[in-house]
PDB file of C-alpha atoms in Angstrom:
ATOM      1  CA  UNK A   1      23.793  38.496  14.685  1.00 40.00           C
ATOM      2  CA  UNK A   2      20.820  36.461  14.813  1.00 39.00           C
ATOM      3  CA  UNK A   3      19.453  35.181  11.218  1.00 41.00           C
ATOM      4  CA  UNK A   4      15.536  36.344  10.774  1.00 42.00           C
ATOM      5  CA  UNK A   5      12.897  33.885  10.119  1.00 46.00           C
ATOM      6  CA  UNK A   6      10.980  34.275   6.666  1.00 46.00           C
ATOM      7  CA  UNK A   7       8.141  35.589   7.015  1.00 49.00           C
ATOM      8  CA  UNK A   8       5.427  32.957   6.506  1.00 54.00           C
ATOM      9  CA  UNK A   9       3.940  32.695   3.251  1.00 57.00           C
ATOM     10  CA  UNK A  10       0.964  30.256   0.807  1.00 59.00           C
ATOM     11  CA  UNK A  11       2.073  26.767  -0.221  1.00 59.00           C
ATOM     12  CA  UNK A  12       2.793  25.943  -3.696  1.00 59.00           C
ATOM     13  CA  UNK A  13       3.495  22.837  -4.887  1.00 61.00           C
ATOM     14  CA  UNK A  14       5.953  23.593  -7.961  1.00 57.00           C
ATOM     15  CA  UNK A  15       8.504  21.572  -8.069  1.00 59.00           C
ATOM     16  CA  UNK A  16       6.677  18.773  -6.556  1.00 61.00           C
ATOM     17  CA  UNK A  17       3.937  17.910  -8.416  1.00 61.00           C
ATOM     18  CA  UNK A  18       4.638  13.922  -9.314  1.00 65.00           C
ATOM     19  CA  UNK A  19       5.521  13.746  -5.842  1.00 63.00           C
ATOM     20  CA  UNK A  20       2.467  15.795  -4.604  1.00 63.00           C
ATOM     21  CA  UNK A  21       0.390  13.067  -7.270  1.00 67.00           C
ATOM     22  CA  UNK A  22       1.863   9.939  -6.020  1.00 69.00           C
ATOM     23  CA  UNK A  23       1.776  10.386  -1.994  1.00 67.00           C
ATOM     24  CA  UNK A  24      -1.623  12.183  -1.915  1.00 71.00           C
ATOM     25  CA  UNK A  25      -3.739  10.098  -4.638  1.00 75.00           C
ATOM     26  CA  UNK A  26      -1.601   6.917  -4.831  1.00 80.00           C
ATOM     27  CA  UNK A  27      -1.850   5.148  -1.557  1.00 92.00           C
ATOM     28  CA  UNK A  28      -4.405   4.178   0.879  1.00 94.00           C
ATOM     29  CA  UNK A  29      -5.331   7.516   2.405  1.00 93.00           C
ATOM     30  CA  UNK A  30      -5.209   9.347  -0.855  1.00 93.00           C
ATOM     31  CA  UNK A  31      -7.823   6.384  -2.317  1.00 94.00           C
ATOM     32  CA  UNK A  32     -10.164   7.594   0.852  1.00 96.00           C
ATOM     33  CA  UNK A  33      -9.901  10.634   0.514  1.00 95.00           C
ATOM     34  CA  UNK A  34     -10.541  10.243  -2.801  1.00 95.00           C
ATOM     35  CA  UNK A  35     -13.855   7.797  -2.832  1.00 96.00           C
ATOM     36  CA  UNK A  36     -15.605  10.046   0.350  1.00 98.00           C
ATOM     37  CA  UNK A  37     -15.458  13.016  -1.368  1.00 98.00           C
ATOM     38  CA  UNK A  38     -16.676  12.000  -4.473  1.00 97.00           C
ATOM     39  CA  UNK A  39     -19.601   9.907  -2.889  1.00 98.00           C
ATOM     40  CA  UNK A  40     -20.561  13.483  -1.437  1.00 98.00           C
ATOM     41  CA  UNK A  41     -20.437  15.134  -4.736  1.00 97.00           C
ATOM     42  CA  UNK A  42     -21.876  12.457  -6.387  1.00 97.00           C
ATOM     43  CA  UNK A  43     -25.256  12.908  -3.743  1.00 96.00           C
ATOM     44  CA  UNK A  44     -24.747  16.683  -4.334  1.00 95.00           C
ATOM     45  CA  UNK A  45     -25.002  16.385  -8.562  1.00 95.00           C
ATOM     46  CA  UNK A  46     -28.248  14.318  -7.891  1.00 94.00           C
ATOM     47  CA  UNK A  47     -30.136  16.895  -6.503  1.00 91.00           C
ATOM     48  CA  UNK A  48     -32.581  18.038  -9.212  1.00 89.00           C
ATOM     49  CA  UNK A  49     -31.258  21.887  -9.410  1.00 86.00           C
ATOM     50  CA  UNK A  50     -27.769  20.149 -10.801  1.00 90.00           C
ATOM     51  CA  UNK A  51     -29.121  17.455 -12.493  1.00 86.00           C
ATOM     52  CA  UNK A  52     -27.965  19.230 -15.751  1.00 91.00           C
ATOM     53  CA  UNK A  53     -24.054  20.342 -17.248  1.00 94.00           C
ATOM     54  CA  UNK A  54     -23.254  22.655 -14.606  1.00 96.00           C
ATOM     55  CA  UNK A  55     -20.577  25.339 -14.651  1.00 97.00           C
ATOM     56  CA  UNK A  56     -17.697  24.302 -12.507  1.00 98.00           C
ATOM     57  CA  UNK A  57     -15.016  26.443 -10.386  1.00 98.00           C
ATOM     58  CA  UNK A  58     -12.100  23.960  -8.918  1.00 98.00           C
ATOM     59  CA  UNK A  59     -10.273  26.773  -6.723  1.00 98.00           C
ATOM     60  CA  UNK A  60      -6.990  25.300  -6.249  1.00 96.00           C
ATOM     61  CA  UNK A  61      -7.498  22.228  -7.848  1.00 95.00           C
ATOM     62  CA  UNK A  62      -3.631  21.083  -8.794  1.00 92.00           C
ATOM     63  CA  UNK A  63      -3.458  18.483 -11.462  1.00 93.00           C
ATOM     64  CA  UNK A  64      -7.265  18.554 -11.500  1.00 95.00           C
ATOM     65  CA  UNK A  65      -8.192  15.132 -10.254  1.00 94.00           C
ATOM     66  CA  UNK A  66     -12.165  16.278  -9.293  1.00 96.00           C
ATOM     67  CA  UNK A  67     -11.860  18.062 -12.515  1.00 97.00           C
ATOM     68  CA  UNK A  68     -11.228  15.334 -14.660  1.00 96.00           C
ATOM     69  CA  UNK A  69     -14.324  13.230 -12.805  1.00 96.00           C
ATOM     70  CA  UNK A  70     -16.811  16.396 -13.153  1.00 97.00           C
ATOM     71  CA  UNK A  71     -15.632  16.825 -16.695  1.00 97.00           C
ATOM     72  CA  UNK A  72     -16.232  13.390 -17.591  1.00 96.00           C
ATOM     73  CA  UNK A  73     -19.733  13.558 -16.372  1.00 96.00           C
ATOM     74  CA  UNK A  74     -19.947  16.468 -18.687  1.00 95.00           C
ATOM     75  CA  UNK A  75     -19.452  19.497 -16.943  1.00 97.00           C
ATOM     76  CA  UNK A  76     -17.767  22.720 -17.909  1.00 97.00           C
ATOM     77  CA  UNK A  77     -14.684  22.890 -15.243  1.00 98.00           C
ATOM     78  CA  UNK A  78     -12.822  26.373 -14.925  1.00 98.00           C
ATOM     79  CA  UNK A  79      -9.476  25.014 -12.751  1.00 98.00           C
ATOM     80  CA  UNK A  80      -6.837  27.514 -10.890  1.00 98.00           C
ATOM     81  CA  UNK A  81      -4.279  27.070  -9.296  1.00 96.00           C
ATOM     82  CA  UNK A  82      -1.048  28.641  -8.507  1.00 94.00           C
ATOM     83  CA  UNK A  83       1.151  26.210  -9.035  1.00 93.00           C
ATOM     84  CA  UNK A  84       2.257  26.306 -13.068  1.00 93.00           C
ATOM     85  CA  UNK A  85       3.905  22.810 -12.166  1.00 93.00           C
ATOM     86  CA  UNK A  86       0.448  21.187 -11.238  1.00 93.00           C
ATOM     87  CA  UNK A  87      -1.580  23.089 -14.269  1.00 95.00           C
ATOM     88  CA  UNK A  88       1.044  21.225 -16.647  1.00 94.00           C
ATOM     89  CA  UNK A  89       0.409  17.984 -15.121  1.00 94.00           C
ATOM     90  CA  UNK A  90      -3.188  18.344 -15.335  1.00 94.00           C
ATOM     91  CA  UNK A  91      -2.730  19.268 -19.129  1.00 95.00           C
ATOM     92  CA  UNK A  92      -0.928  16.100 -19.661  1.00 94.00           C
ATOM     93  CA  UNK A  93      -3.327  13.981 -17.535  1.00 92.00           C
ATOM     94  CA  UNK A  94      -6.117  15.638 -19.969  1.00 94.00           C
ATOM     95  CA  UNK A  95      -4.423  14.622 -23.238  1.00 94.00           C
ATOM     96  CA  UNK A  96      -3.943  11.289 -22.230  1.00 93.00           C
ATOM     97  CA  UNK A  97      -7.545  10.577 -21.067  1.00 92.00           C
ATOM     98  CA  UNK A  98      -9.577  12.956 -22.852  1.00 92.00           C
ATOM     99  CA  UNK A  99     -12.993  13.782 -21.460  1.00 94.00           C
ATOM    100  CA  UNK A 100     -15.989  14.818 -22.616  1.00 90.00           C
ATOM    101  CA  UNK A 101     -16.530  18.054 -20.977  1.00 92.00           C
ATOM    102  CA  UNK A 102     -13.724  21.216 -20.822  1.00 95.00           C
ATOM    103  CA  UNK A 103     -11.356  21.990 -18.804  1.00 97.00           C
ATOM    104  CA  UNK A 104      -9.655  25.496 -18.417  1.00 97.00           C
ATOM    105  CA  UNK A 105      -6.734  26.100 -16.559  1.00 97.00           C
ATOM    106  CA  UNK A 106      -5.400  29.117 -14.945  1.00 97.00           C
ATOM    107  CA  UNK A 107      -2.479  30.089 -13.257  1.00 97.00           C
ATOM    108  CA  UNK A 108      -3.404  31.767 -10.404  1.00 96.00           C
ATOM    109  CA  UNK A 109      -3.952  32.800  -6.485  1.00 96.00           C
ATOM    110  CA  UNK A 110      -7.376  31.407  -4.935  1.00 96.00           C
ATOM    111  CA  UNK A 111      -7.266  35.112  -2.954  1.00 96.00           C
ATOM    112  CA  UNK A 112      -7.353  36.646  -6.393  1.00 97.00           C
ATOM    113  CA  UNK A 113     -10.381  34.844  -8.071  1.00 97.00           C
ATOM    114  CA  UNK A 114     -12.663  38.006  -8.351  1.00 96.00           C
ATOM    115  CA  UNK A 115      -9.751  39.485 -10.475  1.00 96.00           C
ATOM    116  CA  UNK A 116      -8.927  36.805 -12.699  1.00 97.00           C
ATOM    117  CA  UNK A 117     -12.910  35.467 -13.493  1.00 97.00           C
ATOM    118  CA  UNK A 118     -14.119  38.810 -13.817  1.00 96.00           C
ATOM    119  CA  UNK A 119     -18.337  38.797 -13.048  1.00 93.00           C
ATOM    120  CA  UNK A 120     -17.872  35.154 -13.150  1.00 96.00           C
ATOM    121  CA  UNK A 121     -20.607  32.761 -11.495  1.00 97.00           C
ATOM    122  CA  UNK A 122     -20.561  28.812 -11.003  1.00 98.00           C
ATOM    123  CA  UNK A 123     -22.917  26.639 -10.582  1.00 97.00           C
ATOM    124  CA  UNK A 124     -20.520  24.455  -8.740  1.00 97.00           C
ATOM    125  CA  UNK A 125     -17.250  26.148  -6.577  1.00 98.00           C
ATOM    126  CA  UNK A 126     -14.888  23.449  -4.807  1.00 98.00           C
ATOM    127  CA  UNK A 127     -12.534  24.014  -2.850  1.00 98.00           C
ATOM    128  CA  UNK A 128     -10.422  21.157  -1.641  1.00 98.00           C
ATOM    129  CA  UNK A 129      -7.076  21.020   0.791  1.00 95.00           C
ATOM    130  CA  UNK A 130      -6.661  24.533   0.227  1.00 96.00           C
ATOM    131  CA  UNK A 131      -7.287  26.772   2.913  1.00 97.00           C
ATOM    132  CA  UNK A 132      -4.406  25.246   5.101  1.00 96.00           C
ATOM    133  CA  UNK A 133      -1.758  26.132   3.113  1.00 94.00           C
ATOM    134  CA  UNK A 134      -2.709  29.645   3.349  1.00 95.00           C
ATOM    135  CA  UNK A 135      -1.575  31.891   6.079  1.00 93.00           C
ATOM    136  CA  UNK A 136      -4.367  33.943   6.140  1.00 95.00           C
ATOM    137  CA  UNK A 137      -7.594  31.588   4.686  1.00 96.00           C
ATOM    138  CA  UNK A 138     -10.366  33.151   6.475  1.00 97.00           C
ATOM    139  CA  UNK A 139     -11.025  35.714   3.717  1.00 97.00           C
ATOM    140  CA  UNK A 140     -11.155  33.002   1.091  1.00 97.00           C
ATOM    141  CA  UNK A 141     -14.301  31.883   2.202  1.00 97.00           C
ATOM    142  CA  UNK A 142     -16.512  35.279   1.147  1.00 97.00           C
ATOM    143  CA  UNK A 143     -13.970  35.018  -2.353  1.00 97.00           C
ATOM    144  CA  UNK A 144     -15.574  31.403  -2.639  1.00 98.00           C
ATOM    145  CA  UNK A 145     -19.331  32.883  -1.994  1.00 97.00           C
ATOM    146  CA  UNK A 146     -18.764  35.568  -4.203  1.00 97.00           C
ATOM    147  CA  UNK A 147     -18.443  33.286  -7.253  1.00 97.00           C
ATOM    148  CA  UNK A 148     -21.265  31.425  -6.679  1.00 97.00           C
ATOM    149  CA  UNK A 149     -24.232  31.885  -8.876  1.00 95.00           C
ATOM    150  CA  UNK A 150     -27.869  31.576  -7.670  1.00 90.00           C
ATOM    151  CA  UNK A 151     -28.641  28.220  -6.083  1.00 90.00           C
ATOM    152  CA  UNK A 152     -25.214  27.862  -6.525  1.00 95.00           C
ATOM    153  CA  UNK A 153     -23.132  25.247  -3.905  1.00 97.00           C
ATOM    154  CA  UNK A 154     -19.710  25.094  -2.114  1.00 98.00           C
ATOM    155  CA  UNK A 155     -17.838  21.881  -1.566  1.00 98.00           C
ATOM    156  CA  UNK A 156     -14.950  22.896   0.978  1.00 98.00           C
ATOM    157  CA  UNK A 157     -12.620  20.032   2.310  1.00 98.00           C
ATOM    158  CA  UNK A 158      -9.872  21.107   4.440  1.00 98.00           C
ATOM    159  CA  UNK A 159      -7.220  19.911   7.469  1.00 97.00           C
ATOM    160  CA  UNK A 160      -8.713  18.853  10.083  1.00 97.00           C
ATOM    161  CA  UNK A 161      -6.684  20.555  13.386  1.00 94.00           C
ATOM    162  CA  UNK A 162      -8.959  18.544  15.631  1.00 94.00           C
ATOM    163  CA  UNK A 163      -7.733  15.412  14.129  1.00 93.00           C
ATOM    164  CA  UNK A 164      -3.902  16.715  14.402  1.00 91.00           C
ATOM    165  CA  UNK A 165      -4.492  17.614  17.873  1.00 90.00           C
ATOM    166  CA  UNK A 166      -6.364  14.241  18.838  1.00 90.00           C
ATOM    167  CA  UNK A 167      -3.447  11.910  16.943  1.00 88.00           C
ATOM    168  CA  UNK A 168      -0.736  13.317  18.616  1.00 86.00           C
ATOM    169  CA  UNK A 169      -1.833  13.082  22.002  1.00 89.00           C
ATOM    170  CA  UNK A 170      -2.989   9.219  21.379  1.00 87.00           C
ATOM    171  CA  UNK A 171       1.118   8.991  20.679  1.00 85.00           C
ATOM    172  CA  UNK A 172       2.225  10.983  23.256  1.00 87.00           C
ATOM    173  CA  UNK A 173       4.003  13.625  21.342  1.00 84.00           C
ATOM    174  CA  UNK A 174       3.296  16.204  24.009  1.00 86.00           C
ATOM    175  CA  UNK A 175       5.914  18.320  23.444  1.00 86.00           C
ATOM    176  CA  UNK A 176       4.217  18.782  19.761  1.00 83.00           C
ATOM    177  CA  UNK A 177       1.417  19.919  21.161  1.00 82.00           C
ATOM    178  CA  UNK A 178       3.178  22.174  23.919  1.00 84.00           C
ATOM    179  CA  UNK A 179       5.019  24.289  20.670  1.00 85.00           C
ATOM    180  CA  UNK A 180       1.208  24.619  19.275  1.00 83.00           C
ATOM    181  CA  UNK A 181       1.409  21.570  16.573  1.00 82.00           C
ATOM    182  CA  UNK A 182       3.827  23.615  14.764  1.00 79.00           C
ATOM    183  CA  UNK A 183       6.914  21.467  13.856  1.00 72.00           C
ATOM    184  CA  UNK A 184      10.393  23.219  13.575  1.00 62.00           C
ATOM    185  CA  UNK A 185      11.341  21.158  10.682  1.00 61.00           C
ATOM    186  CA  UNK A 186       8.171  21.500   8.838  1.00 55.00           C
ATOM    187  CA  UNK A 187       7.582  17.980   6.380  1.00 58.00           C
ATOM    188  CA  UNK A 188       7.132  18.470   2.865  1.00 58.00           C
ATOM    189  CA  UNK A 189       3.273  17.970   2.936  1.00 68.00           C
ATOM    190  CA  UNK A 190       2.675  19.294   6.439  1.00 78.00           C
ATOM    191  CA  UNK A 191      -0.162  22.396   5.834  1.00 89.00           C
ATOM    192  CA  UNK A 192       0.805  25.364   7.513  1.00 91.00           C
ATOM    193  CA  UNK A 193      -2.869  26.427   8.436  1.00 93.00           C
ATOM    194  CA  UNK A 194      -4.969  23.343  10.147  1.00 94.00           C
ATOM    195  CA  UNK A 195      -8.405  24.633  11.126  1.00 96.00           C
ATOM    196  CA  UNK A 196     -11.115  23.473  13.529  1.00 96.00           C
ATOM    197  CA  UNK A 197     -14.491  22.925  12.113  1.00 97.00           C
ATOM    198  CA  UNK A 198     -15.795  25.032  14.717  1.00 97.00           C
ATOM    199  CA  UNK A 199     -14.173  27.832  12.866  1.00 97.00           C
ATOM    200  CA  UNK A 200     -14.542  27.023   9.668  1.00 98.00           C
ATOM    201  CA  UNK A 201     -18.258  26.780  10.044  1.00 98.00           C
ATOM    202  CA  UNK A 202     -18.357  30.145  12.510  1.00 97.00           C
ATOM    203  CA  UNK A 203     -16.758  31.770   8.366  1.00 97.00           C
ATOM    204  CA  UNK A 204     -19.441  30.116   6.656  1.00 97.00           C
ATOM    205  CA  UNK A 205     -21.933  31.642   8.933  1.00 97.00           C
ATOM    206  CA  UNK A 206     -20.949  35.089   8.405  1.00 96.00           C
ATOM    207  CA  UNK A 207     -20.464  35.036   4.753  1.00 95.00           C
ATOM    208  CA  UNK A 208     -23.818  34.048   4.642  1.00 95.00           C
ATOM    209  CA  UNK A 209     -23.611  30.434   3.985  1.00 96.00           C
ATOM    210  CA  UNK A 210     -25.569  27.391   5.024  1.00 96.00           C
ATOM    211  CA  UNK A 211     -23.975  24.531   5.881  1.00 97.00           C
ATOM    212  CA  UNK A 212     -25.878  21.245   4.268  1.00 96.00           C
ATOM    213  CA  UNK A 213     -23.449  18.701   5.208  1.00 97.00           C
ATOM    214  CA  UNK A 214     -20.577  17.136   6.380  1.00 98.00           C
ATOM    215  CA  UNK A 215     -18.378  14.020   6.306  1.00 98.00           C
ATOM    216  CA  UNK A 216     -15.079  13.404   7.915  1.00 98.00           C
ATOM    217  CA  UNK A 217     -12.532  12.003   5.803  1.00 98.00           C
ATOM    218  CA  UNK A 218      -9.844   9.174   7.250  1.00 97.00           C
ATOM    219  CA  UNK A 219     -11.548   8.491  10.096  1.00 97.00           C
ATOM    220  CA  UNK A 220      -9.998   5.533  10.807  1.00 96.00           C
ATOM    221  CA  UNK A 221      -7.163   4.904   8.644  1.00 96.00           C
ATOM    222  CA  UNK A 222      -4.717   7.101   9.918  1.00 93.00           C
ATOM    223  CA  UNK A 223      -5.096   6.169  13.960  1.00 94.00           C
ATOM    224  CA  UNK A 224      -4.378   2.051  12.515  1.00 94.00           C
ATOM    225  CA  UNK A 225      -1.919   0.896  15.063  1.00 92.00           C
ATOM    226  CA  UNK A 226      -1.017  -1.371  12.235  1.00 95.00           C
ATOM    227  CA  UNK A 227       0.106   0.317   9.188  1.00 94.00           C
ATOM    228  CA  UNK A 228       0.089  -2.723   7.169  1.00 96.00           C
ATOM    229  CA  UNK A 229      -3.765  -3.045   7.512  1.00 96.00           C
ATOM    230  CA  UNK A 230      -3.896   0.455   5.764  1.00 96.00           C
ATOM    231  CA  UNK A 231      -3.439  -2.071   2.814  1.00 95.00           C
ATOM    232  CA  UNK A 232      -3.781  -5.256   3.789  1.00 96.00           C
ATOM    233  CA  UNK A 233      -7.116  -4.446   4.299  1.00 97.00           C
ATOM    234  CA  UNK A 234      -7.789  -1.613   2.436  1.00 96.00           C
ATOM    235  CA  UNK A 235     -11.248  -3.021   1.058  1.00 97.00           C
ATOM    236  CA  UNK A 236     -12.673  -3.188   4.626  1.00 98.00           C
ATOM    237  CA  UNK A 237     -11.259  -0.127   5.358  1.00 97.00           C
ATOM    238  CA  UNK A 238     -12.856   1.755   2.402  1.00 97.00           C
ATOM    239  CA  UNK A 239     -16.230   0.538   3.465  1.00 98.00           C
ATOM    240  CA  UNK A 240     -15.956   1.332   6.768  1.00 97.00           C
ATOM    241  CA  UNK A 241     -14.464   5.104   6.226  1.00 98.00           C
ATOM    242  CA  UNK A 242     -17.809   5.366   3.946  1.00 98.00           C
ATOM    243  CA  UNK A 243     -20.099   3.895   6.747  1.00 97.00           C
ATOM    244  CA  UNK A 244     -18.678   6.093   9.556  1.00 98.00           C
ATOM    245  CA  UNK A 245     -17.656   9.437   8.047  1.00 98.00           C
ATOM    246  CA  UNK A 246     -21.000  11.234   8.505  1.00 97.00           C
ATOM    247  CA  UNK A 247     -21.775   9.965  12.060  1.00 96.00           C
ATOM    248  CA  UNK A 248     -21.651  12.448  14.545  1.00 92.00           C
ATOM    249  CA  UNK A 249     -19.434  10.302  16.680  1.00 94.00           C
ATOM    250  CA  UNK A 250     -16.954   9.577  14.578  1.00 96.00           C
ATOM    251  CA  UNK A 251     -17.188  12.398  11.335  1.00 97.00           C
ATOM    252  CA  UNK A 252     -15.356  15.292  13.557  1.00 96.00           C
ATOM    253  CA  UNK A 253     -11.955  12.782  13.571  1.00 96.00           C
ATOM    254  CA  UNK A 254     -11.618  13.252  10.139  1.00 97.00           C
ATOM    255  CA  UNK A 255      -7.987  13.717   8.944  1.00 96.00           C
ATOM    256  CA  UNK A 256      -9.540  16.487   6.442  1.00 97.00           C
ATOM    257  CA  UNK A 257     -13.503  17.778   6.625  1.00 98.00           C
ATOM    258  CA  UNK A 258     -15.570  17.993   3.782  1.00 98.00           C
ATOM    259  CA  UNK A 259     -18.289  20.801   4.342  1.00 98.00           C
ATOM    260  CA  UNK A 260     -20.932  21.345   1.104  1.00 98.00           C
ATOM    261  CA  UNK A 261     -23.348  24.466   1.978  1.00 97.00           C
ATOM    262  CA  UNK A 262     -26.972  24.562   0.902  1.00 92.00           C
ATOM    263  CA  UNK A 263     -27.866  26.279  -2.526  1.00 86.00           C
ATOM    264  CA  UNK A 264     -27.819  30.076  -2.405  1.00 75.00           C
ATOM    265  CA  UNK A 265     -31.396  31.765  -2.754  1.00 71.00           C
TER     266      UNK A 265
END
């Protein structure tokens, strides 16, 4: 008899949080991904209708590393995320370098928001590397809409299919690409879910949202043909990936996308 596949199901990271902490945010690409992002939400909190302590969703926001920045600056930062593992290690990151605005952390599902944060509205809803570890993120985005409050914005960054498609071709991994980019030994921190912009912005669209920018983020450091230079030259690198990640030449190569919307009216 033939053993059944699971069925597929959302990505959590118990288990693996330090792990999850020290691949994504401490090496080269996780330092990227880290400094583009933030130089978008740093243009974002300068416009003058956030110019003031905003109230902050992080949906899915692990160990809370953009919480911890936006709280420092002062803001009020509701985080949740499924994994108990990561909301633990955020806790302990927050004792150890305190902050001076709050964070609160929930357990719980992204798909669930409207029932956990009852009537709740943010002035300020990210969502970052989330949607492709669902199987089914589509309906996240009108969740993420839902709990925005007037001229309220969404910062969405998410894996970049484009950029999985375009990397393994430039190897030759054809065979990859023949099974549909879907690996039969799945890697620990492969998402399940990559998604083309194209879609990701058609979602926007019909939820209603505007879409105000958009940066690609690793454009370059992940197609290095020497690895090395991911550190050996990180510097360069850095300014580079901050140079290049909005041109529309280069921005759609992004290893991840970072989408912000305009304010809602």
């Amino acid at each position: 008899m033939l053993k059944q596949k699971a069925p597929p199901h959302d990505q959590s990271f118990d288990n693996r949080a330090e792990f999850f902490k020290k691949q994504i945010y401490g090496t080269s690409k996780g330092k990227i991904r880290g400094a583009v992002v933030w130089r978008d939400l740093e243009e974002i909190l300068a416009k003058p209708e956030m110019s003031r302590p905003l109230k902050v969703l992080d949906a899915g926001g692990g160990f809370g590393f953009m919480a911890m920045k936006l709280a420092a600056l002062g803001h009020d930062v509701t985080l949740v995320d499924i994994s108990q593992d990561m909301l633990d290690l955020g806790k302990k990151e927050l004792d150890e370098h305190p902050v001076s605005g709050r964070i609160t952390f929930i357990k719980g599902e992204v798909q669930k928001l409207n029932e956990i944060l009852p009537g709740e509205k943010f002035d300020l809803v990210i969502c970052h590397a989330v949607l492709e570890w669902l199987v089914d993120p589509k309906p996240v985005i009108g969740i993420l809409k839902s709990m925005l409050d007037v001229n309220g914005v969404l910062s969405l960054m998410f894996y970049n299919r484009t950029a999985l498609l375009f990397q393994s071709l430039v190897v030759g991994n054809f065979d990859y690409i023949r099974q549909g980019l879907v690996k039969k030994r799945r890697q620990k921190l492969t998402p399940i879910t990559p998604l083309y912009i194209s879609e990701v912005r058609r979602w926007l669209a019909e939820s209603g949202l505007t879409v105000s920018g958009m940066s690609g983020v690793r454009i370059i450091h992940d197609y290095m043909r020497d690895k090395s230079e991911q550190v050996s030259k990180f510097d360069d690198l850095l300014s580079f990936e901050l140079e290049y990640s909005r041109s529309e030449d280069f921005a759609h190569l992004g290893r991840y996308i970072h989408l912000w919307t305009e304010p809602l009216r």
